[in-house]
Coordinates of C-alpha atoms and ligand atoms in Angstrom, one line a residue:
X1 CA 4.9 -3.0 38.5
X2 CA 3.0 -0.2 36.4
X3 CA 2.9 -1.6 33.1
X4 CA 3.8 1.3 30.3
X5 CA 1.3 1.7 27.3
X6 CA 1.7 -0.7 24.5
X7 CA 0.1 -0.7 21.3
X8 CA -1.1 -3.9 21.0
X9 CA -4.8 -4.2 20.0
X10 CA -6.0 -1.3 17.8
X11 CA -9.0 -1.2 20.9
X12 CA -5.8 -0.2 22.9
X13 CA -6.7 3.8 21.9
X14 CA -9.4 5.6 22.1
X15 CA -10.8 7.4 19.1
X16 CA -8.7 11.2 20.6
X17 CA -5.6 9.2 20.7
X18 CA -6.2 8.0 17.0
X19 CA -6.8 11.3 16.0
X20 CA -3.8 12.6 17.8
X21 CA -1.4 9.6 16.5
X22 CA -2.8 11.4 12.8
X23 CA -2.2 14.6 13.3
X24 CA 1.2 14.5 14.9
X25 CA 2.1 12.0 11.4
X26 CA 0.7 15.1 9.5
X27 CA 3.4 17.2 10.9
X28 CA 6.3 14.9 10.7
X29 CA 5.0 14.4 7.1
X30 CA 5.7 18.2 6.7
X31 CA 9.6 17.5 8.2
X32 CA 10.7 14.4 8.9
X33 CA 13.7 15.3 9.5
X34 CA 13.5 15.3 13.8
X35 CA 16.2 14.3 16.4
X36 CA 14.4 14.4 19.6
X37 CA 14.6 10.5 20.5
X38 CA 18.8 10.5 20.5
X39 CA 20.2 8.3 22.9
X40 CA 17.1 5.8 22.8
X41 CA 17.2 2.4 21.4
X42 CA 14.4 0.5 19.7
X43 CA 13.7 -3.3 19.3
X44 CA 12.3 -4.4 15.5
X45 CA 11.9 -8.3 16.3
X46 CA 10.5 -9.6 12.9
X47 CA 9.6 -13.2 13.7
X48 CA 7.9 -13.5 10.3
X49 CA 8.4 -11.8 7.0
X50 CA 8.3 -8.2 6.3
X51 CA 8.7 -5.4 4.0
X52 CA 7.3 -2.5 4.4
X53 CA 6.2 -2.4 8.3
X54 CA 10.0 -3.8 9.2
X55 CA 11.6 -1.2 6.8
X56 CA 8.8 2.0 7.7
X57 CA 9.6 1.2 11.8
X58 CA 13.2 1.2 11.2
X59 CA 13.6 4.3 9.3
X60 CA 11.1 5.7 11.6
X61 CA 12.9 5.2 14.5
X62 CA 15.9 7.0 12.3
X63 CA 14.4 9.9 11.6
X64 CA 13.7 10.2 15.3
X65 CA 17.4 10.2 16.0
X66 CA 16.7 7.3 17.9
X67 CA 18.7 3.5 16.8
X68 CA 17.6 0.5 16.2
X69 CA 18.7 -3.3 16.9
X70 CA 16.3 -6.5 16.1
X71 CA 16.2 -9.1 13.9
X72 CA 14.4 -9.6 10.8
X73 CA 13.5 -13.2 11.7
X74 CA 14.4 -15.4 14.4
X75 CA 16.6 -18.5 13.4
X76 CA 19.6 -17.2 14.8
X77 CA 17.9 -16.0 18.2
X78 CA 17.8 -18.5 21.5
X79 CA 14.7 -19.0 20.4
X80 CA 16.0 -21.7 18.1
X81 CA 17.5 -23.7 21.7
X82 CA 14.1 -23.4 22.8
X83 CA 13.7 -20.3 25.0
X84 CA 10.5 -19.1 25.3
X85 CA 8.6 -16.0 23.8
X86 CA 8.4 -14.6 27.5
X87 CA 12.1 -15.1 28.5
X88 CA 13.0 -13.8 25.4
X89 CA 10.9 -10.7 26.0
X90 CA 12.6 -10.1 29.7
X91 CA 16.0 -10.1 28.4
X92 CA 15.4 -7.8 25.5
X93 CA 13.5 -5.3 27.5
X94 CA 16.6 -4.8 29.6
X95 CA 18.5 -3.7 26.6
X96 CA 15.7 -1.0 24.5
X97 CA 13.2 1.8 25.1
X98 CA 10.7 0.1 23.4
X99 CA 10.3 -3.4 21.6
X100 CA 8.3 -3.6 18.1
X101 CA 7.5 -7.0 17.1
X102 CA 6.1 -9.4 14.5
X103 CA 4.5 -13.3 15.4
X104 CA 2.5 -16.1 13.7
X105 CA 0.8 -16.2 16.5
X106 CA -2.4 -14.8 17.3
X107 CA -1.9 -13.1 21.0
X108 CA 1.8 -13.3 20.7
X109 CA 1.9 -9.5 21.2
X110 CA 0.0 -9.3 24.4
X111 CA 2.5 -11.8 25.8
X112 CA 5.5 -9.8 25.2
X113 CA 3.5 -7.2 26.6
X114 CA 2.6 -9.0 29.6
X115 CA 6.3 -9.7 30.6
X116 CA 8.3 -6.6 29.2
X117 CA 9.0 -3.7 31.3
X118 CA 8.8 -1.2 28.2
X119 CA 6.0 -0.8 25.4
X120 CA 5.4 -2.9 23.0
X121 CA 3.9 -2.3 19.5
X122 CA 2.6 -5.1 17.9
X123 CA 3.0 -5.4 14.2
X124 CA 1.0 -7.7 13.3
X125 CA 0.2 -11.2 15.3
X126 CA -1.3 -14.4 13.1
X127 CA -4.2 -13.5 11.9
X128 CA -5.8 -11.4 14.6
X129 CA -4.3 -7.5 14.6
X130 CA -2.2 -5.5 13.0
X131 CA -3.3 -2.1 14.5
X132 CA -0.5 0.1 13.2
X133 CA -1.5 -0.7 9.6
X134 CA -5.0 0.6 10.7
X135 CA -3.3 3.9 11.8
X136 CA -1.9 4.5 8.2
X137 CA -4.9 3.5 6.8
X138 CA -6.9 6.0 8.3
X139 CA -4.3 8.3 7.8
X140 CA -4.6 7.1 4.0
X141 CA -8.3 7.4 4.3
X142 CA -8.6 10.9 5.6
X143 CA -5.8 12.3 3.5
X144 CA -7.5 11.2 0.6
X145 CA -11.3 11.7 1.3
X146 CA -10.6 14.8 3.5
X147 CA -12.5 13.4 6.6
X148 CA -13.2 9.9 7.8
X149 CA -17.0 10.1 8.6
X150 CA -19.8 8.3 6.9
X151 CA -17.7 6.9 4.2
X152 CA -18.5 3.5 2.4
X153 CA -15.8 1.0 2.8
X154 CA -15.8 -2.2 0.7
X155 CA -12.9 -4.3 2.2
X156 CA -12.9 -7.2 -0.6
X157 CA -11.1 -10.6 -0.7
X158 CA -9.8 -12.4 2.2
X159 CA -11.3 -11.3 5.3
X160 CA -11.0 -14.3 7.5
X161 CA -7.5 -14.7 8.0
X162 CA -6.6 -10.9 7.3
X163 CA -5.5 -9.0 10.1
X164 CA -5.6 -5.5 8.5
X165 CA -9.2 -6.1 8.0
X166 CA -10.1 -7.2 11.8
X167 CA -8.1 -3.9 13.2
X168 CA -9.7 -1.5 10.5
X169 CA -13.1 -2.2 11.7
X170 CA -12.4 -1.7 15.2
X171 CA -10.9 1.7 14.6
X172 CA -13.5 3.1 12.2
X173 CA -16.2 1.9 13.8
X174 CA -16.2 5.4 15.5
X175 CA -17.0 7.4 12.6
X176 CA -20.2 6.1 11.2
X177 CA -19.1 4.5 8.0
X178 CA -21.1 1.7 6.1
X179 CA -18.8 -2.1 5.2
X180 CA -19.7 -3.3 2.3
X181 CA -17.7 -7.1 3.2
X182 CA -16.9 -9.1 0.1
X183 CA -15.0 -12.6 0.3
X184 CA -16.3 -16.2 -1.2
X185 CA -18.0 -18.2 1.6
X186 CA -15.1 -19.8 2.9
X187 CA -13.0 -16.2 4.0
X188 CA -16.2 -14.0 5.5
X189 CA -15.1 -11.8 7.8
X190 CA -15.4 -13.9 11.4
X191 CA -18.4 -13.8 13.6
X192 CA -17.1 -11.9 16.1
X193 CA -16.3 -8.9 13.9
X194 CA -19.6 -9.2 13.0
X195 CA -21.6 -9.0 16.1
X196 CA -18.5 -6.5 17.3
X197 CA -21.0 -4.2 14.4
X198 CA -24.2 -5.1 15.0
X199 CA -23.0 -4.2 18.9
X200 CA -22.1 -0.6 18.1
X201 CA -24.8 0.0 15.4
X202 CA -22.8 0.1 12.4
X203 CA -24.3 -1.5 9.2
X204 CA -22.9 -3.7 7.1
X205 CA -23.5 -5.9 4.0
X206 CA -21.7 -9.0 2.5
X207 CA -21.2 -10.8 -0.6
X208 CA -19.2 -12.5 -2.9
X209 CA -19.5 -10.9 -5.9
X210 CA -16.6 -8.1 -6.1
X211 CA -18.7 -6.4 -9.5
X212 CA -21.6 -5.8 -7.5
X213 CA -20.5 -2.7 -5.2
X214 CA -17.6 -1.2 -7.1
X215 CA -19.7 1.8 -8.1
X216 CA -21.1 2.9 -5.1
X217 CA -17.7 2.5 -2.4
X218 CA -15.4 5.5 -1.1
X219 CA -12.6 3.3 0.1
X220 CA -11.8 -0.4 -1.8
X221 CA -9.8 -2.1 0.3
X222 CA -8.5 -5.1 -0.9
X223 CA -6.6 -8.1 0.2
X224 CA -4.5 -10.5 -0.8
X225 CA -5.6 -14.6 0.2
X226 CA -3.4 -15.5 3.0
X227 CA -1.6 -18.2 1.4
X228 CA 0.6 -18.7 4.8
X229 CA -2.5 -19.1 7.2
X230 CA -4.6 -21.9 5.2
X231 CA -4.1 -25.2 7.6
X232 CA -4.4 -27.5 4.1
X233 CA -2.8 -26.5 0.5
X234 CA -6.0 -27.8 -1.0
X235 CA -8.2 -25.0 0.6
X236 CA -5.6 -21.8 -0.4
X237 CA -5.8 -23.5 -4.0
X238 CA -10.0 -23.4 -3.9
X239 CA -10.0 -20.0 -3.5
X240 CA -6.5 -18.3 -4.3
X241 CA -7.6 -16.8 -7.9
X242 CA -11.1 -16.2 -6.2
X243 CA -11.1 -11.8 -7.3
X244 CA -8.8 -10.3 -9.5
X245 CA -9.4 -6.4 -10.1
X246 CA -8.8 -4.3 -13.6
X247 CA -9.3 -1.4 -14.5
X248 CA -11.8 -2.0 -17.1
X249 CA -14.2 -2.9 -14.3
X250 CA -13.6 0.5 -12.8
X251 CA -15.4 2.9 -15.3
X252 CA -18.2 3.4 -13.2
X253 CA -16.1 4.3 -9.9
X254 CA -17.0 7.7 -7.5
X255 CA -14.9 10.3 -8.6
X256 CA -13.4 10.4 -4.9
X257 CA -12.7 6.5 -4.8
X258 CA -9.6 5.4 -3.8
X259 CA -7.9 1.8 -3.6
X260 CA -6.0 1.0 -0.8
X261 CA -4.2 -2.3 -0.1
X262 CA -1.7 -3.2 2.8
X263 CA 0.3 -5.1 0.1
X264 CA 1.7 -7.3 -1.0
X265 CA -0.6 -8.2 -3.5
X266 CA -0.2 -11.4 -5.6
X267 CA -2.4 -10.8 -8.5
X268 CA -6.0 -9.8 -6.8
X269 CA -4.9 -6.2 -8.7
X270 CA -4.0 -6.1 -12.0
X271 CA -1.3 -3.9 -12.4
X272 CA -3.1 -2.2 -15.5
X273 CA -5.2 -0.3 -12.1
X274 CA -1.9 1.3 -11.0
X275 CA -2.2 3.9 -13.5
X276 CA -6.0 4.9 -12.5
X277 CA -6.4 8.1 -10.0
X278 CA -8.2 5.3 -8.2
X279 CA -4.6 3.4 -7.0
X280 CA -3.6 4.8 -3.5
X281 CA -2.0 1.5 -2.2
X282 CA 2.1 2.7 -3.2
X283 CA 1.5 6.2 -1.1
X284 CA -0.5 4.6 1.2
X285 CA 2.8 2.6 2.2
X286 CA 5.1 5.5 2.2
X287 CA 2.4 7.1 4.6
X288 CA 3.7 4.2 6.8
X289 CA 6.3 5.8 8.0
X290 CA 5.0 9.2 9.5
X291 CA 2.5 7.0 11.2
X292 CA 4.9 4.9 13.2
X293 CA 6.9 7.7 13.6
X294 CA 4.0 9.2 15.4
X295 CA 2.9 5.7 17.3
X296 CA 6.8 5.7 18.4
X297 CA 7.1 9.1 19.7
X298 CA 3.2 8.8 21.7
X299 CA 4.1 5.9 23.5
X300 CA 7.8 7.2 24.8
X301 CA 5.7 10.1 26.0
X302 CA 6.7 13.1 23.7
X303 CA 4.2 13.9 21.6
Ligands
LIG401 N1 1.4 -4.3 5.1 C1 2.3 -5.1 5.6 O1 2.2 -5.5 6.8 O2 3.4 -5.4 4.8 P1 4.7 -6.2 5.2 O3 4.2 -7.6 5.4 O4 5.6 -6.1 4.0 O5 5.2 -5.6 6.4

């Protein structure tokens, strides 16, 4: 069987089909209003919690004239009597164009994808990828900085279990930037990241102080502690309160810094930064949706 083209690692396109996925976002940001998928229908299978990637998919898929059916978790699937991820995934392929999907799991995606006879978009799996939240955040990055080379990121706070983080360093990796990587001991971003870097020459620095490099960053990405991965209570609690950002410790900031954030946050930014020009992380999430309206229409084959 040939297999159609799923989304499911952010390695999955290659750096002209991330610019592409950008600009073809750009234009449906100009008029979202487009038709051109009627008569489709689109899988959103949330199998853990959601805001704003459930919500941005489903109005996505819309504004493409195309519908949606899914589930925003799975306690009223067959799932519940026990049927597995893969069964599940065969029957629901026979029914959609295309399945987007959610999963604790770490690899969960690339088992739907391995069994479905339509693409799948993965939308976030455990704490491995979520590579669609790396397309708007580039789009984020390059709408605000004007271009996405040789920019110094500092991704701060919990880069361990953070998915965002893992997918973001994969995808800019191809335009020369420089990671500043700040987390306490305990959440550093994982070795394999790492030597994923040192691989493809890209340099890097860590620490665990969050005042040392907020004067010197073009992007500060933060994160929230990922309460929901920790195996014991007692380690989240070590660490949970471990950064918290004002905007008092912003007064040295690049003119042309910007915050992003996948959100939700949970205190790690004070809300007293939303007023700075520095907060990007609300538009960041709108930009959300012309991404995956983009992602959507690239994989069907129409733009
Ligand atoms: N950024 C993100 O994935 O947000 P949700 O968990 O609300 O979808």
């Amino acid at each position: 069987m040939n297999m159609p083209k799923s989304l499911i690692s952010i390695k999955d396109f290659s750096k002209d089909e991330i610019l592409h996925i950008l600009n073809v976002a750009e234009e449906f940001e100009t008029c979202r209003e487009q038709n051109f998928l009627a008569g489709k229908v689109i899988a959103c299978l949330f199998f853990e919690p959601s805001t704003r990637t459930r919500l941005s998919f489903e109005s996505a898929v819309n504004r493409l004239g195309a519908r949606v059916i899914g589930f925003p978790d799975n306690r009223n699937t067959s799932q519940a009597k026990g049927e597995t991820l893969e069964d599940t995934m065969r029957i629901i392929s026979n029914y959609v164009d295309m399945i987007v999907m959610r999963h604790p799991q770490a690899g969960a995606a690339a088992i739907a994808a391995s069994v479905a006879s339509v693409p799948v978009v993965n939308a976030g799996d455990g704490p491995n990828e979520h590579p669609t939240q790396t397309l708007l955040d580039l789009y984020s990055i390059r709408k605000t900085q004007g271009n996405l080379e040789n920019l110094t990121v500092n991704m701060v706070g919990d880069l361990k279990y953070g998915r965002t983080v893992h997918s973001l360093i994969e995808a800019l990796h191809y335009f020369h930037p420089h990671f500043i990587m700040t987390a306490p001991q305990e959440l550093r971003m994982p070795r394999e990241y790492l030597e994923f870097l040192e691989k493809k020459g890209v340099t890097f620095e860590e620490t665990d102080r969050i005042e040392e490099h907020l004067n010197d960053c073009d992007i500060l990405y933060m994160t929230r502690i990922q309460q929901e991965r920790f195996p014991e209570p007692e380690e989240y609690a070590k660490v949970k309160d471990v950064y918290k950002l004002t905007a008092s410790m912003l007064e040295g900031a690049k003119p042309n810094l910007k915050i992003l954030h996948p959100l939700p946050r949970v205190g790690e930014i004070a809300t007293d930064v939303d007023a700075t020009p520095y907060a990007y992380y609300f538009q960041q999430a709108g930009n959300g949706m012309y991404v995956r309206m983009a992602i959507i229409s690239y994989l069907l084959g129409y733009r």
